[in-house]
Amino acid sequence: MTRDPRYDVLFEPVQIGPVTAKNRFYQVPHCNGGGYRDPSAAAEMRRIKSEGGWGVIFTEQTEMHHSSEITPFIELRLWDDQDIPMLAKMSDKMHTHDALAGIQLAYSGINGPNLYTREVPLGPTALPILTFTSDPVQARAMTRRDIQDLRRWYRNAARRAKRAGFDLICLYGAHGFGVIQHFLSRATNQRSDEYGGSLENRSRLMRELIEEVKDEVGDSCGVTVRLSLDELSGEHGFSNTELRDVIEMNAEVPDLWDLAHGSWENCSGASRFKPEAAQENLVRGIKSLTSKPVVGVGRFTSPDTMVRQINSGVLDFIGAARPSIADPFIPNKIDEGRVEDIRECIGCNICISGDMTMSISRCTQNPTFMEEWRKGWHPEKIQAKGDSESVLVVGAGPAGLEAATALGARGYTVALAEAGTELGGRVAKECQLPGLAAWGRVRDYREFQIQKMPNVDVYFDSFLSAGDVMEFGFQNIAIATGATWRKDGVARYHLHPITVEQSMPVFTPDDIMAGNCPKGKVVIYDDDHYYMGGVIAELMVSNGCTVSLVTPSAYVSDWTHNTLEQAFIQKKLIELGVDILVTRAVTRVGCDHVEIECTYSGQNQQISADAVVLITSRVGNDSLWRDMLACESEWHGAGIKSVKVIGDAQAPAPIAWATYAGHRFARELDEPDIGDDLPFRREVSALASD
Ligand code: ADP
Ligand code: SF4
């Protein structure tokens, strides 16, 4: 297949200072939760993007001096020459398919608590450190001498970055994370010297840093700056108007303008709150202020939207972080006329949770993300099938669908048996809930792939028992039968069932997604803490119910802090008039009320209710697996080699865990048993000799 000529414009080369990108696909810096702890895993992840056709590939945030670091978050470091080999490995990998290798240099200023280095943080003004973790630390206001030091540190870092093989150096001043922004903004820059006051003064540091870095390495490296389109922090914040003025005043200073937005929460908005190309209005017109290329982001997954951004003169480069995670091969797929094969990002922000939890990032759509080096998983290639021929996958949710897709790609004869009449399991239902439509892409991508495979057959209306499975004669069985929400209050606060009066109508998300909804005054008890409680509250309000949401946490949908959604969810529920009762747990469901207690004092309270929705925890539907285990002695006679339970049926978790489980099952089928060995590679710090 060949490229649709409509998309030719995306493949034009674009010059960035002394270097030229081969096309307009620009992977903007993004975290991965691996950073300096897992450098080879991160490097291989970037190599895959090079193979996938990206013209520009960036590292994540790289701390450029030890006096500003963001422990506990795990990013990259360029503190001294010791860090160069690790970064050189990364740039080497980025170069494998002619991508430009970019490094983002960050001096975190009032965003860096320095918990590891114990240096006193420096910022334009003496203010508390502004981080996710509200560390009880303040920054000292920089003196002129400090600013001179900082300028020298940037030069040093740029020289090291060049030695590490990078073609592009991005100076970070966006998301509230970089010192350049702290100087630009009247919120954080309250100085009265030549670095404070007027916009010209506030942008002085930015200009000096860009010019000096260019002076240092600009003969061979493009020097870019990343700014927020609008800081969104009240009357003193750096606004879109000021940004345009800064760009006009410094139009030709950097080699490229890289435009992010607000805080990270604003820039990486979940699909629940931000559509594709959400920042277009804030970017439009900026290109006319400068002759330098402009890159912006917007969770771009549609080539038509990308082309529109270029042809309408909004952007020169299509910036992408999450879309490049969900599908590192977007450029090549567009180039090869395989647009339908794009594995579109669903905007769930599970990838971001890997960074926020300092674990390692995972992706709902792309289970191979950050497993490229650890497990040798490639997002587009998989090994040919092993000794056996056939696999029965029971259940067509994310786990079963991913297993069937990957097994089909390996060449097995696959039967996918589904009790219902549609593919997708939980995502088919959840994508009907308010704001979650994009989640249907988990099903859509896999459905399209399976439908192309002659060796994968789907059987609907097939609720299978162990007897059925024993009869069918498949050699390998994957049981992906999902999970069911509990109706007894058991979750984190209550580890044993609570009393529920029979006369009170009690619902779970399963009931509601099946169309069986409560009416009147509804009490939602959320001891799950992910998105479901907030989503169901929203739905109940739109159904005309009066809603109280009770949660033992101090926040609604507490875990969504990790997906950068929490503030948006709580704001939305407040605006919808939901009565929010935090640090409260339901202790008993009566016939016309619920009893709740304060999680600190134990003080009791009653709230009247016509119905209760329990969003607590789920139980795996593993009875088929248990029935199969009960007849293990008969497997051999029935021609069965293996039976495994995967996904929510094994242990309920977010959708990303299910696609991972399905993929892992497919990868490991017929592979040699590794016994007690570690199932992935890792890097261990080299011990010092003394
Ligand atoms: P996961 O997230 O682990 O993929 P889901 O709950 O999304 O789990 O999907 C499980 C799917 O399995 C559902 O579509 C359900 O209808 C199907 N299912 C459950 N039990 C059986 C069974 N015994 N036979 C066939 N399909 C089943
Ligand atoms: Fe997109 Fe979700 Fe994957 Fe992140 S985890 S890249 S938001 S699909």
XYZ file of C-alpha atoms and ligand atoms in Angstrom:
725
model
C 0.000 0.000 0.000
C 1.156 3.534 -0.576
C 0.642 6.831 1.120
C -2.476 8.859 0.484
C -1.162 12.029 -1.249
C -3.302 14.096 1.137
C -0.757 13.246 3.809
C 2.343 14.146 1.779
C 2.706 17.425 3.614
C 3.380 15.508 6.856
C 6.472 14.002 5.281
C 8.159 17.199 4.193
C 11.563 17.871 5.763
C 11.788 20.899 8.061
C 14.925 22.724 9.113
C 15.562 23.469 12.790
C 18.621 25.728 12.984
C 21.622 23.781 11.703
C 19.773 20.436 11.485
C 16.873 19.145 9.417
C 14.067 16.857 10.525
C 13.126 14.325 7.851
C 9.398 14.859 8.434
C 6.935 16.742 10.638
C 6.406 14.047 13.272
C 7.879 15.416 16.482
C 7.872 13.305 19.610
C 7.887 15.944 22.317
C 9.614 15.143 25.627
C 7.680 12.676 27.752
C 8.310 10.889 30.989
C 8.239 7.117 31.292
C 8.742 6.389 34.969
C 12.058 4.692 34.121
C 14.472 7.603 33.675
C 17.890 7.266 35.260
C 16.849 4.025 37.016
C 16.024 2.189 33.767
C 18.156 3.912 31.112
C 18.357 1.010 28.664
C 14.614 0.414 28.856
C 14.004 4.081 28.094
C 16.606 4.108 25.310
C 15.103 1.101 23.558
C 11.638 2.642 23.876
C 12.980 5.688 22.005
C 14.685 3.478 19.390
C 11.359 1.882 18.586
C 9.997 5.348 17.818
C 12.888 5.924 15.451
C 12.003 2.690 13.724
C 8.378 3.827 13.639
C 9.306 6.848 11.540
C 9.381 9.858 13.875
C 11.446 12.757 12.519
C 12.293 14.135 15.959
C 12.538 12.177 19.215
C 13.126 13.765 22.593
C 14.202 12.480 25.970
C 12.097 13.221 29.004
C 12.920 16.104 31.335
C 16.667 16.016 32.067
C 17.885 17.663 35.255
C 20.794 19.763 34.016
C 22.388 20.646 37.353
C 22.429 18.987 40.742
C 21.178 22.152 42.464
C 17.731 21.530 41.029
C 16.185 18.077 41.077
C 12.718 16.659 41.523
C 13.105 13.600 43.712
C 11.024 11.432 44.178
C 10.146 11.615 40.472
C 12.473 9.646 38.242
C 13.576 11.520 35.134
C 17.010 11.844 33.514
C 20.084 13.598 34.866
C 22.975 15.431 33.299
C 24.749 16.519 36.436
C 28.280 15.800 35.294
C 30.254 13.738 32.800
C 29.259 10.493 34.498
C 25.797 10.848 32.996
C 27.037 11.189 29.417
C 27.314 7.460 28.527
C 23.713 6.812 29.588
C 22.498 9.720 27.468
C 24.769 8.788 24.576
C 23.123 5.371 24.499
C 19.766 7.117 24.252
C 20.792 9.442 21.403
C 22.388 6.515 19.537
C 19.131 4.606 19.694
C 17.144 7.645 18.559
C 19.425 7.960 15.530
C 18.968 4.391 14.283
C 16.392 5.368 11.646
C 17.572 8.932 10.984
C 15.486 10.729 13.583
C 16.915 13.857 15.165
C 17.813 13.201 18.794
C 16.623 15.854 21.227
C 17.315 16.398 24.913
C 15.174 18.541 27.184
C 17.252 20.440 29.736
C 15.357 21.376 32.876
C 16.347 23.567 35.744
C 13.376 23.108 38.029
C 13.767 26.224 40.204
C 10.788 26.501 42.524
C 9.582 23.118 41.272
C 12.657 21.272 42.564
C 12.635 20.379 46.270
C 16.171 18.884 46.114
C 15.281 16.092 48.518
C 18.199 14.009 47.220
C 20.997 16.545 46.773
C 20.002 18.639 49.814
C 20.991 21.834 47.987
C 18.965 24.940 48.789
C 16.554 25.456 45.865
C 16.884 28.639 43.818
C 14.090 30.587 42.150
C 13.473 34.088 40.837
C 11.710 34.953 44.096
C 11.778 33.413 47.576
C 8.634 31.250 47.573
C 7.585 27.784 48.730
C 8.508 24.934 46.436
C 5.554 24.256 44.139
C 5.290 20.508 43.554
C 2.671 17.777 43.478
C 3.893 16.738 46.911
C 3.816 20.145 48.682
C 7.243 19.555 50.178
C 7.796 21.816 53.202
C 10.754 23.533 51.565
C 11.245 27.025 50.185
C 13.437 28.444 47.463
C 15.892 31.256 47.953
C 15.680 34.221 45.561
C 18.548 34.133 43.076
C 21.138 36.888 43.272
C 22.745 38.289 40.134
C 25.699 35.996 40.886
C 23.348 33.003 41.011
C 21.950 33.971 37.622
C 25.473 34.139 36.205
C 26.136 30.688 37.661
C 22.929 29.367 36.170
C 23.895 30.686 32.737
C 27.262 28.932 33.009
C 25.557 25.685 34.108
C 23.376 25.815 31.011
C 26.457 26.234 28.832
C 28.091 23.281 30.582
C 25.001 21.134 30.171
C 24.689 22.069 26.503
C 28.304 21.053 25.875
C 27.700 17.740 27.599
C 24.479 17.209 25.650
C 26.358 17.763 22.432
C 29.049 15.302 23.524
C 26.270 12.825 24.258
C 25.275 13.067 20.606
C 22.111 15.166 20.676
C 21.072 17.267 17.667
C 18.455 19.331 19.451
C 18.532 20.985 22.847
C 15.242 22.105 24.322
C 15.259 24.602 27.190
C 12.287 23.754 29.363
C 10.020 26.580 30.425
C 6.552 25.046 30.498
C 4.111 23.196 32.769
C 5.379 25.161 35.777
C 8.410 22.849 35.738
C 11.187 25.039 34.319
C 12.996 28.099 35.656
C 12.483 29.984 32.389
C 8.747 29.971 33.058
C 9.286 30.992 36.670
C 11.100 34.085 35.419
C 8.543 34.809 32.686
C 5.564 34.723 35.030
C 4.607 37.626 37.284
C 3.164 34.993 39.641
C 6.595 33.587 40.457
C 8.863 36.472 39.421
C 8.449 39.356 41.835
C 11.928 40.814 41.279
C 12.661 44.483 40.882
C 16.015 44.204 39.079
C 16.629 43.848 35.352
C 15.230 40.286 35.488
C 11.839 41.338 36.913
C 9.031 43.763 36.179
C 8.503 44.368 32.473
C 8.015 41.478 30.084
C 11.289 42.407 28.451
C 13.011 42.013 31.815
C 11.181 38.809 32.695
C 12.171 37.257 29.382
C 15.800 38.374 29.712
C 16.948 35.104 31.260
C 15.240 33.072 28.545
C 16.911 35.126 25.843
C 20.323 34.975 27.471
C 20.105 31.229 27.970
C 19.045 30.558 24.386
C 21.716 32.850 22.970
C 24.444 31.425 25.156
C 23.497 27.816 24.474
C 23.466 28.647 20.769
C 26.853 30.265 21.147
C 28.115 27.115 22.824
C 26.663 24.411 20.539
C 24.542 26.198 17.929
C 26.959 25.384 15.117
C 25.722 21.805 15.118
C 22.679 21.670 17.453
C 19.256 23.221 17.059
C 18.251 25.119 20.201
C 14.552 25.190 21.055
C 12.496 26.539 23.917
C 9.343 24.994 25.372
C 6.817 27.422 26.850
C 3.252 27.186 28.136
C 0.547 28.681 25.943
C -1.120 30.092 29.012
C -0.004 29.467 32.561
C -3.630 29.502 33.745
C -2.647 30.694 37.201
C -4.824 33.692 37.810
C -4.268 37.400 37.274
C -0.480 37.202 37.767
C -0.001 34.157 35.554
C 1.849 34.171 32.240
C -0.994 34.587 29.760
C -1.443 33.693 26.109
C -1.216 37.414 25.247
C 2.113 37.717 27.064
C 3.362 34.565 25.376
C 2.589 36.090 21.978
C 4.408 39.278 23.009
C 7.451 37.249 24.133
C 7.503 35.382 20.841
C 7.207 38.616 18.886
C 10.017 40.227 20.895
C 12.270 37.191 20.512
C 10.928 35.868 17.231
C 14.199 34.686 15.744
C 16.101 33.899 18.962
C 15.471 30.136 19.285
C 15.587 27.745 16.341
C 12.063 26.514 17.115
C 9.167 27.445 19.386
C 7.741 24.442 21.226
C 4.326 25.226 22.694
C 2.942 23.269 25.626
C 0.091 24.394 27.836
C -0.641 25.486 31.402
C 0.334 22.986 34.022
C 0.936 19.358 33.052
C -2.697 18.613 33.974
C -3.836 21.139 31.387
C -1.422 20.037 28.707
C -1.923 16.285 29.041
C -5.661 16.473 29.558
C -7.435 13.134 29.700
C -9.901 12.504 26.863
C -12.646 12.728 29.467
C -12.006 16.457 29.671
C -10.010 17.440 26.559
C -10.705 16.557 22.921
C -8.066 16.114 20.218
C -6.451 19.435 19.165
C -7.804 21.151 22.304
C -5.090 23.834 22.207
C -5.650 24.962 18.632
C -7.186 28.331 19.502
C -4.311 29.195 21.803
C -1.740 28.364 19.097
C -3.478 29.861 16.061
C -1.697 32.955 14.786
C 1.593 32.350 16.612
C 3.297 31.128 13.464
C 2.840 34.540 11.871
C 4.945 36.101 14.654
C 8.127 34.207 13.761
C 9.880 32.631 10.819
C 11.009 29.769 13.064
C 9.100 26.490 13.089
C 6.349 26.018 15.663
C 5.434 22.721 17.309
C 2.344 22.103 19.417
C 0.546 19.126 20.916
C -3.083 18.009 21.089
C -3.255 14.212 21.439
C -3.160 13.998 17.656
C -4.030 10.547 16.347
C -5.936 11.423 13.189
C -3.801 12.178 10.109
C -6.566 14.419 8.774
C -6.406 16.578 11.899
C -2.603 16.651 11.594
C -2.774 17.782 7.982
C -5.294 20.463 8.902
C -2.889 21.815 11.548
C -0.174 22.163 8.917
C -2.255 23.348 5.960
C -4.144 25.938 7.958
C -0.863 27.395 9.162
C -1.311 26.562 12.867
C 1.746 24.330 13.269
C 4.887 23.262 11.421
C 5.415 20.082 13.424
C 2.884 17.646 14.850
C 3.980 17.300 18.449
C 2.959 14.106 20.188
C 3.755 12.326 23.418
C 0.840 10.015 24.261
C -0.059 9.189 20.643
C 3.575 8.131 20.142
C 3.342 5.896 23.201
C 0.110 4.200 22.152
C 1.478 3.748 18.646
C 5.174 4.401 18.009
C 4.564 3.520 14.348
C 2.050 6.272 13.506
C 4.361 7.958 10.947
C 5.175 4.726 9.119
C 1.551 3.597 9.137
C 0.463 6.863 7.532
C 3.357 6.631 5.095
C 2.446 3.088 4.122
C -1.252 3.831 3.623
C -2.207 1.867 6.736
C -4.082 4.564 8.618
C -6.679 2.065 9.902
C -3.890 0.169 11.652
C -3.077 3.114 13.948
C -3.496 2.115 17.587
C -5.054 5.328 18.784
C -4.337 6.708 22.228
C -7.501 6.658 24.339
C -6.442 9.568 26.563
C -6.680 7.597 29.808
C -3.332 8.890 31.159
C -2.338 5.551 32.643
C 1.089 6.204 31.078
C 1.408 9.303 33.254
C 0.515 7.303 36.353
C 3.768 5.374 35.867
C 5.718 8.579 36.345
C 3.508 9.831 39.163
C 3.918 6.564 41.066
C 7.648 6.402 40.243
C 7.140 2.835 39.026
C 7.533 2.372 35.280
C 5.015 3.557 32.737
C 2.547 1.294 31.011
C 0.048 2.010 28.265
C -3.517 0.749 27.977
C -3.326 0.521 24.197
C 0.299 -0.527 23.759
C 1.215 -3.292 26.229
C 4.779 -3.369 24.902
C 5.540 0.177 26.112
C 8.605 0.115 28.406
C 8.894 -3.639 27.833
C 10.854 -3.175 24.592
C 14.177 -3.762 26.364
C 13.026 -5.426 29.597
C 11.186 -8.204 27.780
C 12.223 -7.690 24.169
C 8.651 -6.908 23.144
C 8.214 -5.036 19.876
C 4.923 -3.208 19.301
C 4.568 -4.414 15.715
C 6.443 -7.703 15.612
C 5.916 -10.931 17.474
C 7.597 -14.300 17.260
C 6.056 -17.085 15.153
C 3.963 -19.640 16.962
C 5.501 -22.444 18.995
C 4.815 -26.181 19.059
C 1.083 -26.164 19.614
C -1.510 -25.218 17.040
C -4.684 -24.025 18.690
C -5.877 -21.707 21.434
C -9.336 -21.102 22.854
C -9.711 -17.652 24.391
C -12.782 -17.373 26.613
C -14.064 -13.819 27.011
C -13.650 -10.905 24.585
C -12.812 -8.072 26.985
C -9.491 -6.212 26.753
C -7.543 -9.254 28.024
C -9.177 -11.775 25.704
C -9.150 -9.430 22.711
C -5.480 -8.586 23.106
C -4.614 -12.264 23.622
C -6.542 -13.268 20.494
C -4.959 -10.460 18.440
C -1.403 -11.290 19.488
C -1.940 -15.065 19.232
C -3.416 -14.569 15.777
C -0.350 -12.554 14.778
C 1.838 -15.429 15.992
C -0.038 -17.752 13.639
C -2.064 -19.894 16.023
C -5.554 -21.098 15.182
C -7.577 -19.035 17.626
C -11.189 -19.273 18.719
C -12.481 -16.321 20.728
C -15.646 -17.316 22.587
C -17.768 -14.555 24.065
C -20.859 -15.033 26.200
C -22.414 -11.804 24.928
C -23.118 -10.410 21.511
C -20.339 -7.834 21.155
C -16.596 -7.513 21.514
C -14.909 -5.401 24.159
C -16.178 -6.711 27.517
C -15.911 -3.894 30.036
C -14.708 -1.306 27.512
C -17.774 -1.842 25.329
C -19.872 -0.907 28.363
C -17.666 1.722 29.945
C -17.256 3.667 26.701
C -20.987 4.454 26.933
C -20.423 6.309 30.224
C -20.018 10.112 30.264
C -16.659 11.214 28.832
C -15.303 7.712 28.178
C -16.207 7.312 24.486
C -12.535 7.198 23.395
C -12.056 4.072 25.485
C -13.910 2.153 22.789
C -10.680 2.405 20.791
C -9.297 -0.461 22.896
C -11.901 -2.664 21.233
C -11.899 -0.977 17.809
C -8.199 -1.452 17.126
C -8.267 -5.120 18.076
C -11.544 -5.842 16.316
C -10.058 -4.457 13.104
C -6.908 -6.547 13.455
C -8.766 -9.761 14.249
C -11.137 -9.303 11.362
C -8.129 -9.351 8.998
C -6.872 -12.661 10.372
C -8.238 -15.823 8.752
C -6.868 -17.880 11.651
C -8.975 -16.097 14.324
C -12.666 -16.932 14.646
C -15.094 -15.173 16.975
C -18.083 -16.947 18.503
C -20.783 -14.843 20.158
C -23.557 -16.083 22.479
C -21.074 -18.634 23.728
C -21.122 -18.812 27.499
C -18.729 -21.691 28.031
C -18.691 -24.173 30.871
C -15.760 -26.430 31.765
C -17.647 -29.241 30.030
C -17.766 -27.195 26.811
C -14.074 -26.384 27.023
C -13.176 -30.042 27.631
C -15.191 -31.081 24.599
C -13.847 -28.589 22.084
C -10.361 -30.066 21.848
C -8.280 -26.860 21.871
C -4.720 -27.372 23.074
C -4.402 -24.168 25.077
C -7.053 -22.231 26.949
C -6.925 -18.582 28.084
C -9.720 -17.762 30.496
C -10.416 -14.023 30.327
C -13.871 -13.948 31.837
C -13.594 -10.586 33.587
C -14.888 -9.455 36.949
C -18.084 -8.330 38.672
C -18.586 -5.361 41.014
C -19.357 -6.393 44.594
C -22.603 -5.508 46.320
C -21.488 -5.886 49.921
C -19.277 -2.838 50.563
C -16.013 -4.784 50.732
C -13.046 -2.770 49.495
C -10.349 -0.879 51.387
C -12.218 0.530 54.370
C -14.301 -2.572 55.023
C -12.529 -5.868 54.471
C -15.675 -7.763 55.482
C -19.243 -7.238 54.192
C -21.340 -4.465 55.728
C -25.022 -4.844 56.619
C -27.297 -3.999 53.692
C -31.084 -3.982 54.270
C -32.853 -5.924 51.553
C -35.510 -3.253 51.080
C -32.986 -0.602 49.957
C -32.391 -0.676 46.190
C -28.639 -1.247 45.865
C -26.824 -0.905 42.546
C -23.327 -1.457 41.248
C -21.674 -0.051 38.118
C -22.529 -3.356 36.384
C -26.253 -2.775 37.020
C -26.049 0.795 35.784
C -24.072 -0.116 32.664
C -26.719 -2.770 31.954
C -29.297 0.039 31.956
C -30.715 -0.639 35.413
C -30.421 2.794 37.035
C -31.479 4.186 40.409
C -33.912 7.076 40.769
C -34.473 9.878 43.277
C -31.967 10.602 46.013
C -28.927 8.451 45.380
C -25.983 7.870 47.706
C -22.825 6.723 45.910
C -20.244 5.086 48.126
C -16.822 5.185 46.464
C -14.137 3.093 48.109
C -12.599 2.283 44.710
C -10.985 5.729 44.260
C -10.369 5.504 40.516
C -12.629 7.046 37.850
C -15.822 5.026 38.261
C -17.255 6.873 41.282
C -16.982 10.277 39.633
C -18.293 9.019 36.303
C -21.334 7.352 37.862
C -22.072 10.504 39.887
C -22.021 12.492 36.660
C -24.356 10.016 34.977
C -26.772 9.998 37.909
C -27.010 13.797 37.832
C -27.725 13.729 34.109
C -30.449 11.133 34.826
C -32.105 13.669 37.124
C -31.066 12.147 40.466
C -30.017 14.094 43.549
C -26.557 12.722 44.291
C -24.398 12.442 47.402
C -20.940 10.949 46.961
C -19.384 9.453 50.091
C -15.734 8.429 50.113
C -13.261 7.519 52.866
C -10.581 9.475 51.007
C -9.949 13.193 51.373
C -10.592 13.564 47.619
C -13.113 12.387 45.065
C -11.535 9.792 42.737
C -8.309 10.068 44.719
C -6.151 7.787 42.539
C -6.813 10.012 39.543
C -4.215 12.386 40.966
C -1.920 9.947 39.159
C -3.717 10.421 35.847
C -3.857 14.215 36.310
C -7.671 14.132 36.337
C -8.538 14.589 39.995
C -8.949 18.373 40.036
C -11.101 18.279 36.904
C -13.318 15.549 38.341
C -13.891 17.246 41.670
C -14.552 20.597 39.948
C -17.065 18.985 37.628
C -18.946 17.264 40.456
C -19.055 20.492 42.467
C -20.444 22.305 39.423
C -23.027 19.564 38.925
C -24.247 20.056 42.474
C -23.105 16.679 43.814
C -23.028 16.685 47.621
C -19.459 15.531 48.304
C -18.742 13.879 51.658
C -15.040 13.107 51.991
C -13.298 11.227 54.823
C -16.588 9.415 55.403
C -17.316 5.700 55.084
C -20.685 3.998 54.747
C -21.025 1.586 57.648
C -24.569 0.304 57.129
C -27.196 0.528 54.424
C -30.633 0.910 56.036
C -34.066 0.634 54.417
C -34.378 4.375 53.693
C -30.973 5.798 54.662
C -27.284 5.042 54.933
C -25.175 5.345 58.036
C -21.792 6.934 57.584
C -18.894 7.573 59.913
C -16.001 10.005 59.951
C -12.872 8.011 59.125
C -10.894 9.947 61.741
C -13.277 10.430 64.681
C -15.780 7.644 64.054
C -18.580 10.171 64.517
C -21.835 8.845 63.025
C -24.294 10.480 60.719
C -27.326 9.309 58.725
C -28.256 10.422 55.243
C -31.588 9.615 53.688
C -31.549 7.771 50.388
C -33.906 6.239 47.844
C -31.104 4.136 46.408
C -27.450 3.321 47.009
C -24.679 2.721 44.468
C -21.733 0.739 45.810
C -18.503 1.378 43.948
C -16.150 -0.583 46.100
C -14.252 -3.487 44.543
C -14.696 -6.345 42.105
C -14.420 -10.108 42.237
C -12.818 -12.039 39.412
C -15.171 -14.308 37.449
C -12.868 -17.270 37.834
C -15.343 -20.119 38.272
C -14.585 -21.515 34.802
C -10.886 -21.591 35.659
C -11.565 -23.246 39.008
C -13.823 -25.825 37.333
C -11.046 -26.524 34.844
C -8.528 -26.961 37.663
C -10.910 -29.429 39.295
C -10.676 -31.706 36.252
C -6.948 -31.253 35.554
C -6.399 -35.015 35.481
C -8.643 -35.201 32.390
C -6.868 -32.467 30.407
C -4.385 -34.787 28.761
C -7.131 -37.081 27.503
C -8.993 -34.054 26.112
C -5.853 -32.887 24.280
C -5.369 -29.875 26.568
C -1.782 -28.737 27.197
C -2.383 -25.590 29.232
C -5.104 -23.574 30.961
C -4.455 -20.077 32.271
C -6.616 -17.364 33.810
C -5.772 -13.809 32.759
C -6.924 -10.231 33.200
C -9.707 -9.187 35.545
C -10.754 -12.802 36.067
C -7.366 -13.422 37.677
C -7.278 -10.180 39.675
C -9.338 -7.093 38.813
C -7.331 -4.000 37.841
C -7.430 -1.130 35.322
C -7.831 -1.899 31.616
C -4.100 -1.476 30.973
C -3.432 -4.441 33.256
C -5.839 -6.556 31.192
C -4.302 -5.743 27.800
C -0.891 -6.434 29.329
C -2.074 -9.789 30.674
C -3.541 -10.753 27.294
C -0.352 -9.785 25.504
C 1.845 -11.585 27.984
C -0.181 -14.756 27.643
C 0.230 -14.635 23.865
C 3.977 -13.913 24.029
C 4.715 -16.655 26.530
C 2.658 -19.458 25.024
C 4.869 -22.444 24.129
C 7.966 -20.592 25.327
C 10.412 -22.486 27.577
C 9.556 -22.430 31.274
C 11.943 -19.970 32.966
C 11.288 -21.471 36.380
C 12.207 -19.112 39.187
C 14.123 -16.684 36.976
C 13.229 -13.021 36.854
C 10.833 -12.550 33.908
C 12.427 -9.304 32.732
C 15.824 -7.640 32.412
C 16.829 -4.806 34.695
C 19.833 -2.642 35.372
C 21.602 -2.676 38.687
C 23.778 0.265 39.742
C 27.489 -0.417 39.404
C 29.141 -0.626 42.817
C 31.898 1.860 43.552
C 35.283 0.244 44.123
C 35.707 1.683 47.617
P -10.959 -8.232 31.067
O -10.825 -6.793 31.438
O -10.149 -9.141 31.941
O -10.719 -8.483 29.624
P -13.911 -8.045 30.835
O -14.836 -8.095 31.982
O -13.736 -6.769 30.111
O -12.500 -8.623 31.371
O -14.355 -9.104 29.774
C -14.728 -10.404 30.110
C -15.613 -10.944 29.007
O -15.766 -12.329 29.225
C -17.023 -10.352 28.998
O -17.306 -9.840 27.709
C -17.936 -11.552 29.351
O -19.166 -11.521 28.643
C -17.101 -12.723 28.914
N -17.367 -13.974 29.654
C -17.458 -14.132 30.996
N -17.651 -15.436 31.314
C -17.663 -16.125 30.143
C -17.790 -17.503 29.799
N -17.900 -18.446 30.741
N -17.781 -17.856 28.483
C -17.596 -16.902 27.524
N -17.468 -15.589 27.800
C -17.480 -15.190 29.079
Fe -2.811 7.043 25.592
Fe -3.698 5.839 27.781
Fe -1.642 4.803 26.377
Fe -1.286 7.011 27.770
S -1.791 4.981 28.593
S -0.625 6.643 25.685
S -3.237 8.022 27.534
S -3.754 5.007 25.708
